Structures are given as C-alpha cells and as structure tokens.
Coordinates of N, CA, C and O in Angstrom, one line a residue:
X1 N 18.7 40.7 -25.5 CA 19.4 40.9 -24.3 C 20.0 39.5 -23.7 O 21.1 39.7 -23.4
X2 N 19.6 38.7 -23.7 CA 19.5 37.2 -23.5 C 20.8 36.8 -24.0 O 21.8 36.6 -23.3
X3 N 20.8 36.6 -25.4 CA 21.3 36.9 -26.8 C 23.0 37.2 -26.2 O 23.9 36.4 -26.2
X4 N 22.9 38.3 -25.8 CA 24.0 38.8 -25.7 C 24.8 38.3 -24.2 O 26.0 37.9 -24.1
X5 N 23.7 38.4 -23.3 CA 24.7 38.0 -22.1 C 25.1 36.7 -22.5 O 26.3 36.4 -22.2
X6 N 24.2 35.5 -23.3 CA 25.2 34.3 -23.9 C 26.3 34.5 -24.5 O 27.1 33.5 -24.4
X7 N 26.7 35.4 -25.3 CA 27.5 35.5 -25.9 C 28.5 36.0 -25.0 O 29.6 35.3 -25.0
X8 N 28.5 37.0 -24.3 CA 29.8 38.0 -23.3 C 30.3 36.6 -22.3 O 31.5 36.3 -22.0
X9 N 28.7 35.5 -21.8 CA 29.3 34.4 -20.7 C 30.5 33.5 -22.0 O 31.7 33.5 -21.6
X10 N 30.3 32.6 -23.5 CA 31.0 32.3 -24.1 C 32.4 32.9 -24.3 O 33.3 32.1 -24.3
X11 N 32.8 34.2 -24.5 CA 34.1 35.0 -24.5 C 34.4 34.9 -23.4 O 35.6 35.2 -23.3
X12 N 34.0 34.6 -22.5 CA 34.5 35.1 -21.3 C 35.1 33.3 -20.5 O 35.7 33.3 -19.4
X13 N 34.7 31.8 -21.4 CA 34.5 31.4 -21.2 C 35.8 30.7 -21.9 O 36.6 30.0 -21.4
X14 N 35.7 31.3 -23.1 CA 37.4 31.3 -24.5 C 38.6 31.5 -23.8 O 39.7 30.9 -23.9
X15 N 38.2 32.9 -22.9 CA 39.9 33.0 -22.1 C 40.2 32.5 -21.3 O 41.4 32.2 -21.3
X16 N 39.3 32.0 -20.2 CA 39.6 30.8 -19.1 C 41.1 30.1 -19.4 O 41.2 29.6 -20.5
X17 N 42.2 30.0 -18.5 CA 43.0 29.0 -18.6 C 42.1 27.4 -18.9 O 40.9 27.2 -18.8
X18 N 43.1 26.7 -19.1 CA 42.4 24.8 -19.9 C 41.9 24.0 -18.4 O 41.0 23.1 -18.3
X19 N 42.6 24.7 -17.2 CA 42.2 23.4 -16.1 C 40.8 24.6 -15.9 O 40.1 23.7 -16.4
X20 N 40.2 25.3 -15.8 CA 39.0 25.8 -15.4 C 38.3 25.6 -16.4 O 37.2 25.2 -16.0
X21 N 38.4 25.5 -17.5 CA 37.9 25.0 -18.3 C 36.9 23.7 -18.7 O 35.7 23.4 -19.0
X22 N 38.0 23.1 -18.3 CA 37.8 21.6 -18.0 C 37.0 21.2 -16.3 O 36.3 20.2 -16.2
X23 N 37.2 21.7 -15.7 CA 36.4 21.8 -14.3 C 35.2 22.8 -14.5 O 34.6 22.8 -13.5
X24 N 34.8 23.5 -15.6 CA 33.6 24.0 -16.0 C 32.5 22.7 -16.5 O 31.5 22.2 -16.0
X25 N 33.4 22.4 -17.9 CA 32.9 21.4 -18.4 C 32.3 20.1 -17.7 O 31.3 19.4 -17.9
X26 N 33.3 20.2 -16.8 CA 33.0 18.7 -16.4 C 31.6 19.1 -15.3 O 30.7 18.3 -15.2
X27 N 31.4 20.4 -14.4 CA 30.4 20.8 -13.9 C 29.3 20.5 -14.4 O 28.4 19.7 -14.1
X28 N 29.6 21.4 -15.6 CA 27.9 20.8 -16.5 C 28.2 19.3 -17.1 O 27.1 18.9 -17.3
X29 N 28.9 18.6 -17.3 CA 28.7 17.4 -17.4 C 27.7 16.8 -15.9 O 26.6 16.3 -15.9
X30 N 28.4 17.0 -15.0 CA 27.9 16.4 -13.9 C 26.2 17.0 -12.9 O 25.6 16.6 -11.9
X31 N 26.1 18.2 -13.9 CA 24.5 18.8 -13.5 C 23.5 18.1 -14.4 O 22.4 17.8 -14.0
X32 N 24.0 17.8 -15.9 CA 23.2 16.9 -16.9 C 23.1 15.5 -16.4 O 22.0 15.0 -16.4
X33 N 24.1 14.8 -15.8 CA 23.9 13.5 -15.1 C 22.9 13.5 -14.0 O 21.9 12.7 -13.8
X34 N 23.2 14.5 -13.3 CA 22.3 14.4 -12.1 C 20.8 15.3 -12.6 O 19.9 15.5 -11.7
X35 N 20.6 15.6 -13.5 CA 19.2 16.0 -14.4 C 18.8 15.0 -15.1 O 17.6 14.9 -15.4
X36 N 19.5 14.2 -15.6 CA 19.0 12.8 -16.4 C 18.3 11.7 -15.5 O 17.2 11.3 -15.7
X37 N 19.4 11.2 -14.2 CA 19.2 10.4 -13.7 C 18.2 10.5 -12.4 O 17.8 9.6 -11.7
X38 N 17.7 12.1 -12.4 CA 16.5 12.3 -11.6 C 15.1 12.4 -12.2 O 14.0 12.2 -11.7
X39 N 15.3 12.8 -13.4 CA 14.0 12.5 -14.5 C 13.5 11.6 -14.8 O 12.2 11.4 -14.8
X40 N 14.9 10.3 -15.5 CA 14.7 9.5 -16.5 C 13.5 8.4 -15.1 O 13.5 8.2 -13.9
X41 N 12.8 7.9 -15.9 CA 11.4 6.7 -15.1 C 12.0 5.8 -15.4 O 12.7 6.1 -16.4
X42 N 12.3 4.3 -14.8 CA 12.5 3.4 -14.8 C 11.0 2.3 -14.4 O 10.4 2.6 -13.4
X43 N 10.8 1.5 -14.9 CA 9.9 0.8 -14.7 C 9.7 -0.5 -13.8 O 9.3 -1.6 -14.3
X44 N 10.1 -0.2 -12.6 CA 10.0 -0.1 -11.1 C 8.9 0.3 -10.0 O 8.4 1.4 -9.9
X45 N 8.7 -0.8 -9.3 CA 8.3 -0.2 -8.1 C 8.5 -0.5 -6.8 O 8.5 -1.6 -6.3
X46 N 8.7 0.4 -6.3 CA 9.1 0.7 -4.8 C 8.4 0.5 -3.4 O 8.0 1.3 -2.6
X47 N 8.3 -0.6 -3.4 CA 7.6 -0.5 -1.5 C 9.0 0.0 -0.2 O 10.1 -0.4 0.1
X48 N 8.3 0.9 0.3 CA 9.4 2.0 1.0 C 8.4 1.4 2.7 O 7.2 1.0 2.7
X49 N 9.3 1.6 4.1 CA 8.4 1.5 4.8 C 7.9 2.5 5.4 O 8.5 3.6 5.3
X50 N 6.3 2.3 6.4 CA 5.4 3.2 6.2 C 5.6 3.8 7.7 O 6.5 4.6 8.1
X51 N 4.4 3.3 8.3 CA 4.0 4.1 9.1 C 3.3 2.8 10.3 O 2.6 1.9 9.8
X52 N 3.6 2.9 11.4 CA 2.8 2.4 12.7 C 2.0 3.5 13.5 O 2.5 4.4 14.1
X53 N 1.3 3.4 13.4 CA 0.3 4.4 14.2 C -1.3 3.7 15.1 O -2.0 2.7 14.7
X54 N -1.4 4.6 16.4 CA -2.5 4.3 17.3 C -4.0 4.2 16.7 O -4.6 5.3 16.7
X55 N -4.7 2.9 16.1 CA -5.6 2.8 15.8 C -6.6 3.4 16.5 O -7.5 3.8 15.8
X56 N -6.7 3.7 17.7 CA -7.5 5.1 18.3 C -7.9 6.2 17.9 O -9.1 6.6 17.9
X57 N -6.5 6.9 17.3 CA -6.4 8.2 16.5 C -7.5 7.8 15.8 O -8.2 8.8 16.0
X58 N -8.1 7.1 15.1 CA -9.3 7.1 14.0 C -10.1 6.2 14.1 O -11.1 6.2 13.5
X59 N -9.8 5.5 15.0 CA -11.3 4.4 15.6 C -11.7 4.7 16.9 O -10.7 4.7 17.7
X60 N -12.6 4.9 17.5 CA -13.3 3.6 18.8 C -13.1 2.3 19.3 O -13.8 1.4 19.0
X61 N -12.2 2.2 19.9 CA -12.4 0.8 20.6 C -12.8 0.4 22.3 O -12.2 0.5 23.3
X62 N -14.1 0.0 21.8 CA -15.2 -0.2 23.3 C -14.5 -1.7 23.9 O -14.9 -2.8 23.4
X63 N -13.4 -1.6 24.9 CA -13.4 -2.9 25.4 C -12.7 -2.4 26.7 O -12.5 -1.2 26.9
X64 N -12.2 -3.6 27.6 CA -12.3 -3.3 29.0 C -10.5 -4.0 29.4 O -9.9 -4.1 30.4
X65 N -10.1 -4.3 27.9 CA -8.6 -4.9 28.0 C -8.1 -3.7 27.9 O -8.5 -2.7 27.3
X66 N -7.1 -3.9 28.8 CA -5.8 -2.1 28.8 C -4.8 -2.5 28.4 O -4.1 -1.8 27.7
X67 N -4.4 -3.8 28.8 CA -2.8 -4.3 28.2 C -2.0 -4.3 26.8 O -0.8 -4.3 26.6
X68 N -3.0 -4.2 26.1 CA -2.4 -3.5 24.2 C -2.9 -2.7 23.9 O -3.4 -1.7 24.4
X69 N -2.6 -3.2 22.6 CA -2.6 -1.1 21.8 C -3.0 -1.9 20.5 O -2.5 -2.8 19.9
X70 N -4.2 -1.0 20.2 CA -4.6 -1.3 18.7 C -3.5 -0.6 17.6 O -3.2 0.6 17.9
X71 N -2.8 -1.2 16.6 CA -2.0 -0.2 15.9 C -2.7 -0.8 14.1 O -3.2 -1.9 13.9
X72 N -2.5 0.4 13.3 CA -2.3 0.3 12.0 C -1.4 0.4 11.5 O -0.8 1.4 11.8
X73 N -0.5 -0.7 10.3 CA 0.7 -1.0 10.0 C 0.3 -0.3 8.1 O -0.8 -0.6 7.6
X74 N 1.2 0.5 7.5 CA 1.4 0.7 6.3 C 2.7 0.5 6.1 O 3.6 0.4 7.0
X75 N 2.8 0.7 4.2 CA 3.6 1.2 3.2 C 3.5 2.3 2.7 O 2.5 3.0 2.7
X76 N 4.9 2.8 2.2 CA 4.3 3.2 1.2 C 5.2 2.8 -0.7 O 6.4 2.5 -0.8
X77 N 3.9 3.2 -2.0 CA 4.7 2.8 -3.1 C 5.0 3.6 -3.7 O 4.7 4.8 -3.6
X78 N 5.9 3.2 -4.8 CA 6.2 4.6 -5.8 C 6.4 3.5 -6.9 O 7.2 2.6 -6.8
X79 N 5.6 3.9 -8.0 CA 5.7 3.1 -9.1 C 6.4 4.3 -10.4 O 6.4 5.5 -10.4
X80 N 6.8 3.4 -11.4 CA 7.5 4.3 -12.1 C 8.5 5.4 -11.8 O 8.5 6.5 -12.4
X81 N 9.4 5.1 -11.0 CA 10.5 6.1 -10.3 C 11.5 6.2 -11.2 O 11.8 5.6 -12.1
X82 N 12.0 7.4 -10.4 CA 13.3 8.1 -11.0 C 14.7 6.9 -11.1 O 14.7 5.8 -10.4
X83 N 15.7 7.1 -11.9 CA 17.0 6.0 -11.8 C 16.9 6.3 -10.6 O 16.4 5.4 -9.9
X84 N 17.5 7.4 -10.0 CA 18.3 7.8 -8.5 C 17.5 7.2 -7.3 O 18.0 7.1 -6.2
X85 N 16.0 6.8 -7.6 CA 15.2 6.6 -6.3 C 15.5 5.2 -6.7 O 15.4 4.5 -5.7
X86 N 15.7 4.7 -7.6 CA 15.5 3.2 -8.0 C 16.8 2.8 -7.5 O 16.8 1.9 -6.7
X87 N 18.6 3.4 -8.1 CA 19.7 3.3 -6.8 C 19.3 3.2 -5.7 O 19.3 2.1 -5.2
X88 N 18.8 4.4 -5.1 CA 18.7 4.2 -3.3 C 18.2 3.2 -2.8 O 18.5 2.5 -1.8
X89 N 17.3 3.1 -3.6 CA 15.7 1.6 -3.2 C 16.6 0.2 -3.1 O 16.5 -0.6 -2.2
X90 N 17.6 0.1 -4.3 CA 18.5 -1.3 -4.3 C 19.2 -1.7 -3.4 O 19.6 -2.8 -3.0
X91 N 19.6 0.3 -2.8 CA 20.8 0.0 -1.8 C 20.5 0.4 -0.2 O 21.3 1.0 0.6
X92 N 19.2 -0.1 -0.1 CA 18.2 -0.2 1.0 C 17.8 -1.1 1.4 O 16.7 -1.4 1.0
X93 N 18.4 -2.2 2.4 CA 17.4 -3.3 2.3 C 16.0 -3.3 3.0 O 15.4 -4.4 3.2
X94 N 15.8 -2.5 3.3 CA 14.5 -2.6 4.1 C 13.4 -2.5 2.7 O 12.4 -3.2 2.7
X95 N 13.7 -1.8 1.8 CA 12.7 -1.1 0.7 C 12.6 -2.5 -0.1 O 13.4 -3.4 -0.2
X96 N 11.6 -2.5 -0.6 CA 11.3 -3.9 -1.6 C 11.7 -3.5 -3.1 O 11.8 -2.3 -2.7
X97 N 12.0 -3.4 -4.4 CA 12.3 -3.5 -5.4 C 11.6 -4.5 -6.4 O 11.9 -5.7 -6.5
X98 N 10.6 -3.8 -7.2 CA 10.5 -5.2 -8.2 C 10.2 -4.7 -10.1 O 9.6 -3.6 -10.4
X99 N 10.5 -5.5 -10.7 CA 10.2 -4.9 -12.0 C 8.6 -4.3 -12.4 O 7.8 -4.3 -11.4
X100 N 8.4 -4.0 -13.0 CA 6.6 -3.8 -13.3 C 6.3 -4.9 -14.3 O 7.3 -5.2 -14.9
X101 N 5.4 -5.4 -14.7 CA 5.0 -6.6 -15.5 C 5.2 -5.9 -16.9 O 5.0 -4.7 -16.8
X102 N 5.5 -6.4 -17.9 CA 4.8 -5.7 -18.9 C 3.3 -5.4 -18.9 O 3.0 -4.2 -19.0
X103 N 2.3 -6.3 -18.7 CA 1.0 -5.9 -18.6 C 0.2 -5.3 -17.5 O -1.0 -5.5 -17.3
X104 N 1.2 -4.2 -16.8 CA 0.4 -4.0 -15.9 C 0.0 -2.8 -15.9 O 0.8 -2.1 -16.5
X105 N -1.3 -2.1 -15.3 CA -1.6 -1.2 -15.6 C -2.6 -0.6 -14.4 O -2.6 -1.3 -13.4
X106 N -3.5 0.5 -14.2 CA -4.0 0.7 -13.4 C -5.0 0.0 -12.7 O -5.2 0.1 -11.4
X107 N -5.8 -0.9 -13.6 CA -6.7 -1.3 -13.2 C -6.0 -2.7 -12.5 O -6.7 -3.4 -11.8
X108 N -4.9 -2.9 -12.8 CA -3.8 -4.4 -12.1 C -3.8 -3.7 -10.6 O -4.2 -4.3 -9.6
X109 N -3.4 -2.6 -10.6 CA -2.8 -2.1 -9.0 C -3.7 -2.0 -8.5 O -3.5 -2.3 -7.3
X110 N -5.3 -1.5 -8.7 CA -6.2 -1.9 -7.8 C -6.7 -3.0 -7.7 O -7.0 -3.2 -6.5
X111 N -6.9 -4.0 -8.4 CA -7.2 -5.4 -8.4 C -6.5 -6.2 -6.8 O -7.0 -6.9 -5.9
X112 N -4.7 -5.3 -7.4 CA -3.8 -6.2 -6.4 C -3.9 -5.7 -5.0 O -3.5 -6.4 -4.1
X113 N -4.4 -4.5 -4.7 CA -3.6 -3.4 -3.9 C -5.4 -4.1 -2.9 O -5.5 -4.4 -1.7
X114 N -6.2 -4.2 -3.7 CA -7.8 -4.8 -2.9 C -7.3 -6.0 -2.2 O -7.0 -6.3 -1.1
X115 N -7.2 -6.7 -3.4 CA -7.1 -8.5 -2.6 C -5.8 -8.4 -1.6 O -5.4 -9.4 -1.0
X116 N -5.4 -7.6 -1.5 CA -3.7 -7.9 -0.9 C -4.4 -7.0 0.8 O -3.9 -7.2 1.9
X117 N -5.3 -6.3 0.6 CA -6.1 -5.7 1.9 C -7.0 -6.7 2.4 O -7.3 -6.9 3.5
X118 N -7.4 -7.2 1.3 CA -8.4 -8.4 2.0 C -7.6 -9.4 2.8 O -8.0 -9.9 3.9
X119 N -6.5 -9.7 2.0 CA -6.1 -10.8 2.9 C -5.1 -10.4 4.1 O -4.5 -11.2 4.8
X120 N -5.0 -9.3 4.1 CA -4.1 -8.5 5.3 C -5.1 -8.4 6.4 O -4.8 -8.5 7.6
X121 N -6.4 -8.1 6.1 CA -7.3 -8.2 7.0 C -7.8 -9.6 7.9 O -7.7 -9.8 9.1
X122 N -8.4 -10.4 6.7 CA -8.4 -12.4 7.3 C -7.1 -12.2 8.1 O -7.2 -11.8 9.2
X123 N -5.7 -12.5 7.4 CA -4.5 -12.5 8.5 C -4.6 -12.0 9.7 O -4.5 -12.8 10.6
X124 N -4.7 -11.3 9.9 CA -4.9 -10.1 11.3 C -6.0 -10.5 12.0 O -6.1 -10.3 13.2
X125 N -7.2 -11.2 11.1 CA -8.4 -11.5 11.9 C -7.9 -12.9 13.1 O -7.8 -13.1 14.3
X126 N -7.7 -13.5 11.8 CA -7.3 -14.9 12.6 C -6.2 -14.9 13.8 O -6.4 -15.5 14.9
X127 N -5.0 -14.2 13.3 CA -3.7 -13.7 14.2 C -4.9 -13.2 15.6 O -4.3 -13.3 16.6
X128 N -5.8 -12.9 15.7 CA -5.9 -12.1 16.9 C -7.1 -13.0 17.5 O -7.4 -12.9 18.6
X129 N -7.6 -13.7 16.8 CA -8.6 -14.9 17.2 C -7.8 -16.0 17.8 O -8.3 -16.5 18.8
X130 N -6.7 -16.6 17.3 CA -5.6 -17.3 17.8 C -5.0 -16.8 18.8 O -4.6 -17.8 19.4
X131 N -4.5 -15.5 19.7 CA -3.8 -14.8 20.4 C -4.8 -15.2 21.3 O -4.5 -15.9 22.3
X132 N -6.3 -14.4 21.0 CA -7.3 -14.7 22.3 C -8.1 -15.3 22.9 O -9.0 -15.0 23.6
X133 N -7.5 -17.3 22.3 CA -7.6 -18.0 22.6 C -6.5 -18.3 24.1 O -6.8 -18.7 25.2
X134 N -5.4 -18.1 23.4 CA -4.6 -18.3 24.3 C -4.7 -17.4 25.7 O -4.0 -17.6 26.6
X135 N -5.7 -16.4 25.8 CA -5.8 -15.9 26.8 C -7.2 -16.8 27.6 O -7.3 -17.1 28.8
X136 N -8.2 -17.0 26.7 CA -9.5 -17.3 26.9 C -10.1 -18.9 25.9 O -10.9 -19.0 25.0
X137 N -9.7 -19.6 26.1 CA -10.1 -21.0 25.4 C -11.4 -21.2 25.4 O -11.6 -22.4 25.4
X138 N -12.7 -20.2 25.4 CA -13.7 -20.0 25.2 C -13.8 -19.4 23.3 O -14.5 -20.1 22.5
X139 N -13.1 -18.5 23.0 CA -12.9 -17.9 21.9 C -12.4 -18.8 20.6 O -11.4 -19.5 20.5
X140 N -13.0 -18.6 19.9 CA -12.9 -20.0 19.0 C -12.9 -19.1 17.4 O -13.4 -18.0 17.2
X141 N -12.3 -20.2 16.5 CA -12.5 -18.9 15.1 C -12.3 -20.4 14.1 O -11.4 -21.2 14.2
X142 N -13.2 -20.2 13.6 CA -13.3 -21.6 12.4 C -13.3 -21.5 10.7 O -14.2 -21.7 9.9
X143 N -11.7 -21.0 10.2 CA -11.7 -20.8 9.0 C -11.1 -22.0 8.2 O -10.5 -23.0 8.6
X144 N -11.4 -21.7 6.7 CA -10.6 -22.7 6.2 C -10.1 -22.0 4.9 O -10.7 -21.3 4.2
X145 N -8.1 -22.5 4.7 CA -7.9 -22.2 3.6 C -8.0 -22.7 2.7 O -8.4 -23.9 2.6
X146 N -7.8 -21.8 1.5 CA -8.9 -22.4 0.0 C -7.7 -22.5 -0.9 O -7.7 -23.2 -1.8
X147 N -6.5 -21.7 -0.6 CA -5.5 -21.9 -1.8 C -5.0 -20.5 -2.3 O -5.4 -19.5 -1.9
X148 N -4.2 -20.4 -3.2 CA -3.3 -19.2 -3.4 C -3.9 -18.6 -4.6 O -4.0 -19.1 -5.7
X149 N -4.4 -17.3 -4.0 CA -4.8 -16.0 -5.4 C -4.1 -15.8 -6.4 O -2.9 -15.3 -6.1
X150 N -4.3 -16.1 -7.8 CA -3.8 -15.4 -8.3 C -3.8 -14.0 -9.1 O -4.6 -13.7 -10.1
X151 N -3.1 -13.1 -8.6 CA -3.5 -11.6 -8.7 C -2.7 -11.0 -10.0 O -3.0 -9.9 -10.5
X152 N -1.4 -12.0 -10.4 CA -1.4 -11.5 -11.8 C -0.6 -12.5 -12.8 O 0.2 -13.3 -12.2
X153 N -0.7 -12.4 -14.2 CA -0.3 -13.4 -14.6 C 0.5 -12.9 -15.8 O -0.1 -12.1 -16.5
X154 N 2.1 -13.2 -16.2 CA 3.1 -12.5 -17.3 C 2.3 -12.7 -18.8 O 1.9 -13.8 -19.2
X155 N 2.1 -11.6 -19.4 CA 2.0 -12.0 -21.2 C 3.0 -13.0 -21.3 O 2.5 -14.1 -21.3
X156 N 4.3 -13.1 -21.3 CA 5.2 -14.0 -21.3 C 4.6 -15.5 -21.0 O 5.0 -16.5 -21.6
X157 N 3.9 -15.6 -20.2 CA 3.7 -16.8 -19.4 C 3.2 -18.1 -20.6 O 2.6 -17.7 -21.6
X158 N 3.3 -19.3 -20.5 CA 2.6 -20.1 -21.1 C 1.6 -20.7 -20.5 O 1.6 -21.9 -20.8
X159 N 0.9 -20.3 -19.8 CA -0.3 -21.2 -18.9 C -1.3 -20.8 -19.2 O -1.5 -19.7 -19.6
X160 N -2.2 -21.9 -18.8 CA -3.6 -21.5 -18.5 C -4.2 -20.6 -17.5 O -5.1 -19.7 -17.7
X161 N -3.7 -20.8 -16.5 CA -3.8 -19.8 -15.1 C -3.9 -18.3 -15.6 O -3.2 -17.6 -16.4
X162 N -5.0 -18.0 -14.8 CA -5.3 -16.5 -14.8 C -5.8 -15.9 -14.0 O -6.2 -16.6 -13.0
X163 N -6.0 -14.6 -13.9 CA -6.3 -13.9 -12.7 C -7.4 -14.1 -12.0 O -8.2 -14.5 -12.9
X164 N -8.0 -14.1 -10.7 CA -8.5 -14.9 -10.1 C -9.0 -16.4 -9.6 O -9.9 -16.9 -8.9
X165 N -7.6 -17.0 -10.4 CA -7.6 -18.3 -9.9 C -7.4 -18.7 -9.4 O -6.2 -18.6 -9.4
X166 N -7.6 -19.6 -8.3 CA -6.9 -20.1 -6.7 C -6.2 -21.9 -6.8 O -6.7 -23.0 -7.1
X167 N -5.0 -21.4 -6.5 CA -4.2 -22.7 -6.7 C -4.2 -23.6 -5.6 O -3.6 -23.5 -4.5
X168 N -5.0 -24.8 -5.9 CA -5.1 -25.9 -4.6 C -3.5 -27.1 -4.6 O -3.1 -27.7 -3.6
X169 N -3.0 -27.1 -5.8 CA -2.4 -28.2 -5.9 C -1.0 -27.8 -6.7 O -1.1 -27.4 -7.9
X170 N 0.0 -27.9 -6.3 CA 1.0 -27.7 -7.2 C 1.7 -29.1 -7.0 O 1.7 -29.7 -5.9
X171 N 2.4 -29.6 -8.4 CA 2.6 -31.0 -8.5 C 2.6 -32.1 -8.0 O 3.5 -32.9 -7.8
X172 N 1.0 -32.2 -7.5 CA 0.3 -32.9 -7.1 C -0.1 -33.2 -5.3 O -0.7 -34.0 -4.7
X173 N 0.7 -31.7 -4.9 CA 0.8 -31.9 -3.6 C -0.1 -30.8 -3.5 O 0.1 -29.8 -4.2
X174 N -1.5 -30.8 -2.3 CA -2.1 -30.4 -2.0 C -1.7 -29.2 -0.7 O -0.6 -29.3 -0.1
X175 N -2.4 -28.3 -0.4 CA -1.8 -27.5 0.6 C -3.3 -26.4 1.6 O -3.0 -25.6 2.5

C-alpha cells in the first residue's frame, strides 16, 4: 500500500510543469538542510545565560538587615550541540562559545564544573566580607591568594603542568 501511494506521489510528480518541479526539489533540498544542520553535533560548548533568583525561595536567612536581597546567579550549558545552536550561540554575544578539548570528557566537566563552584563561592565570600566592612570596620576576613588552578591541560600541550597545579609565577613575575 505504501508501495503504491509512492509510486501514484512519483507520476504525479513526472507531470508537474519544470518551475514546480524545481520549487519541489529545492523544498526537499531545503527540509534535508534544515534536518542535517539540527542533528549534525559539533563539538562545542555553550554557556547560555541563566537565571537570578531570591535566595529565600530555598534558604533561611536569620538577620535583622532589610536593605538587600540574597540572590543566586546561574548558567546554563550545552555541550555537544546542534550546527544551528552552535550558529545562534556565535551570533549572540551574551552566550559564551568554546571548542571542547580533545581530551575532555565527563569526568573533566565535573572536575571543572566543582573547582569553578568552589571558587565562585571564596569570590562571593570575600566580595561580601569586603562590602561589610565598608558598612561596619569591625568585620574583618583574612584570606590569602595561592595562585591559578589548573583545571585542564591540551594533549597538544608541551608542558609539564597538569591538572591540579597552581601557578605562582609566570616569567618570573610573581602574583
């Protein structure tokens, strides 16, 4: 049955004048493009932006200050995307764009996606220990930086450096 209505849609397809024809063709030309280039993965990933929301909604906060607002700041990612998401992403500049390593793999993205929370946390700690000085010069916060994580390193690369190494000194200049 199948069979057949393929064959009656083909005859019926033979008589068409050449410009319908050609405006058929080029149809399904243009439904295979837009099926290729929403399928095909490119190896990319995507930081898109997320979400600000009232840290309330999911915490407790016991204090007696009313003048701010606790908030939580996200992303979000898409690794391995479509061509067409990987277009829009280029021609977005808010969205981040970057290749994927050759060596990267699942156990990389949590490695990165941890230490990159850790230090979003210190950041934010200090940012608000610094802020509440400036209200109260009682409040004091005594950290010290150690140097730059390293969270991933190219097969390509020629160095020694590898993951979890912290860089104190680049060409001889301390930081």
């Amino acid at each position: 049955m199948l069979k057949n209505y393929f064959i009656d849609l083909f005859n019926r397809f033979k008589q068409k004048n050449i410009i319908l024809k050609a405006l058929i063709i080029l149809f399904i030309l243009l439904e295979l493009f837009i099926c290729f280039i929403s399928f095909y993965k490119v190896n990319y990933i995507i930081d898109t932006p997320g979400t600000l929301a009232e840290a309330s909604n999911t915490i407790s906060i016991d204090t007696k200050n009313e003048r701010g607002h606790v908030l939580t700041v996200s992303i979000t990612e898409y690794t391995k995307v479509s061509l067409i998401k990987y277009w829009l992403a280029k021609a977005d500049k808010r969205m981040a764009v970057e290749e994927i390593p050759d060596n990267y793999n699942a156990n990389d993205e949590y490695y990165y996606s941890y230490y990159a929370k850790r230090v979003s946390m210190y950041n934010a700690i200090i940012f608000a220990y610094n802020e509440a000085k400036k209200v109260n010069n009682e409040v004091n916060i005594i950290y010290t930086y150690k140097g730059l994580l390293v969270a991933q390193v190219s097969k390509k690369a020629k160095t020694t450096i590898s993951t979890d190494d912290v860089i104190t000194e680049i060409d001889g200049k301390t930081f």
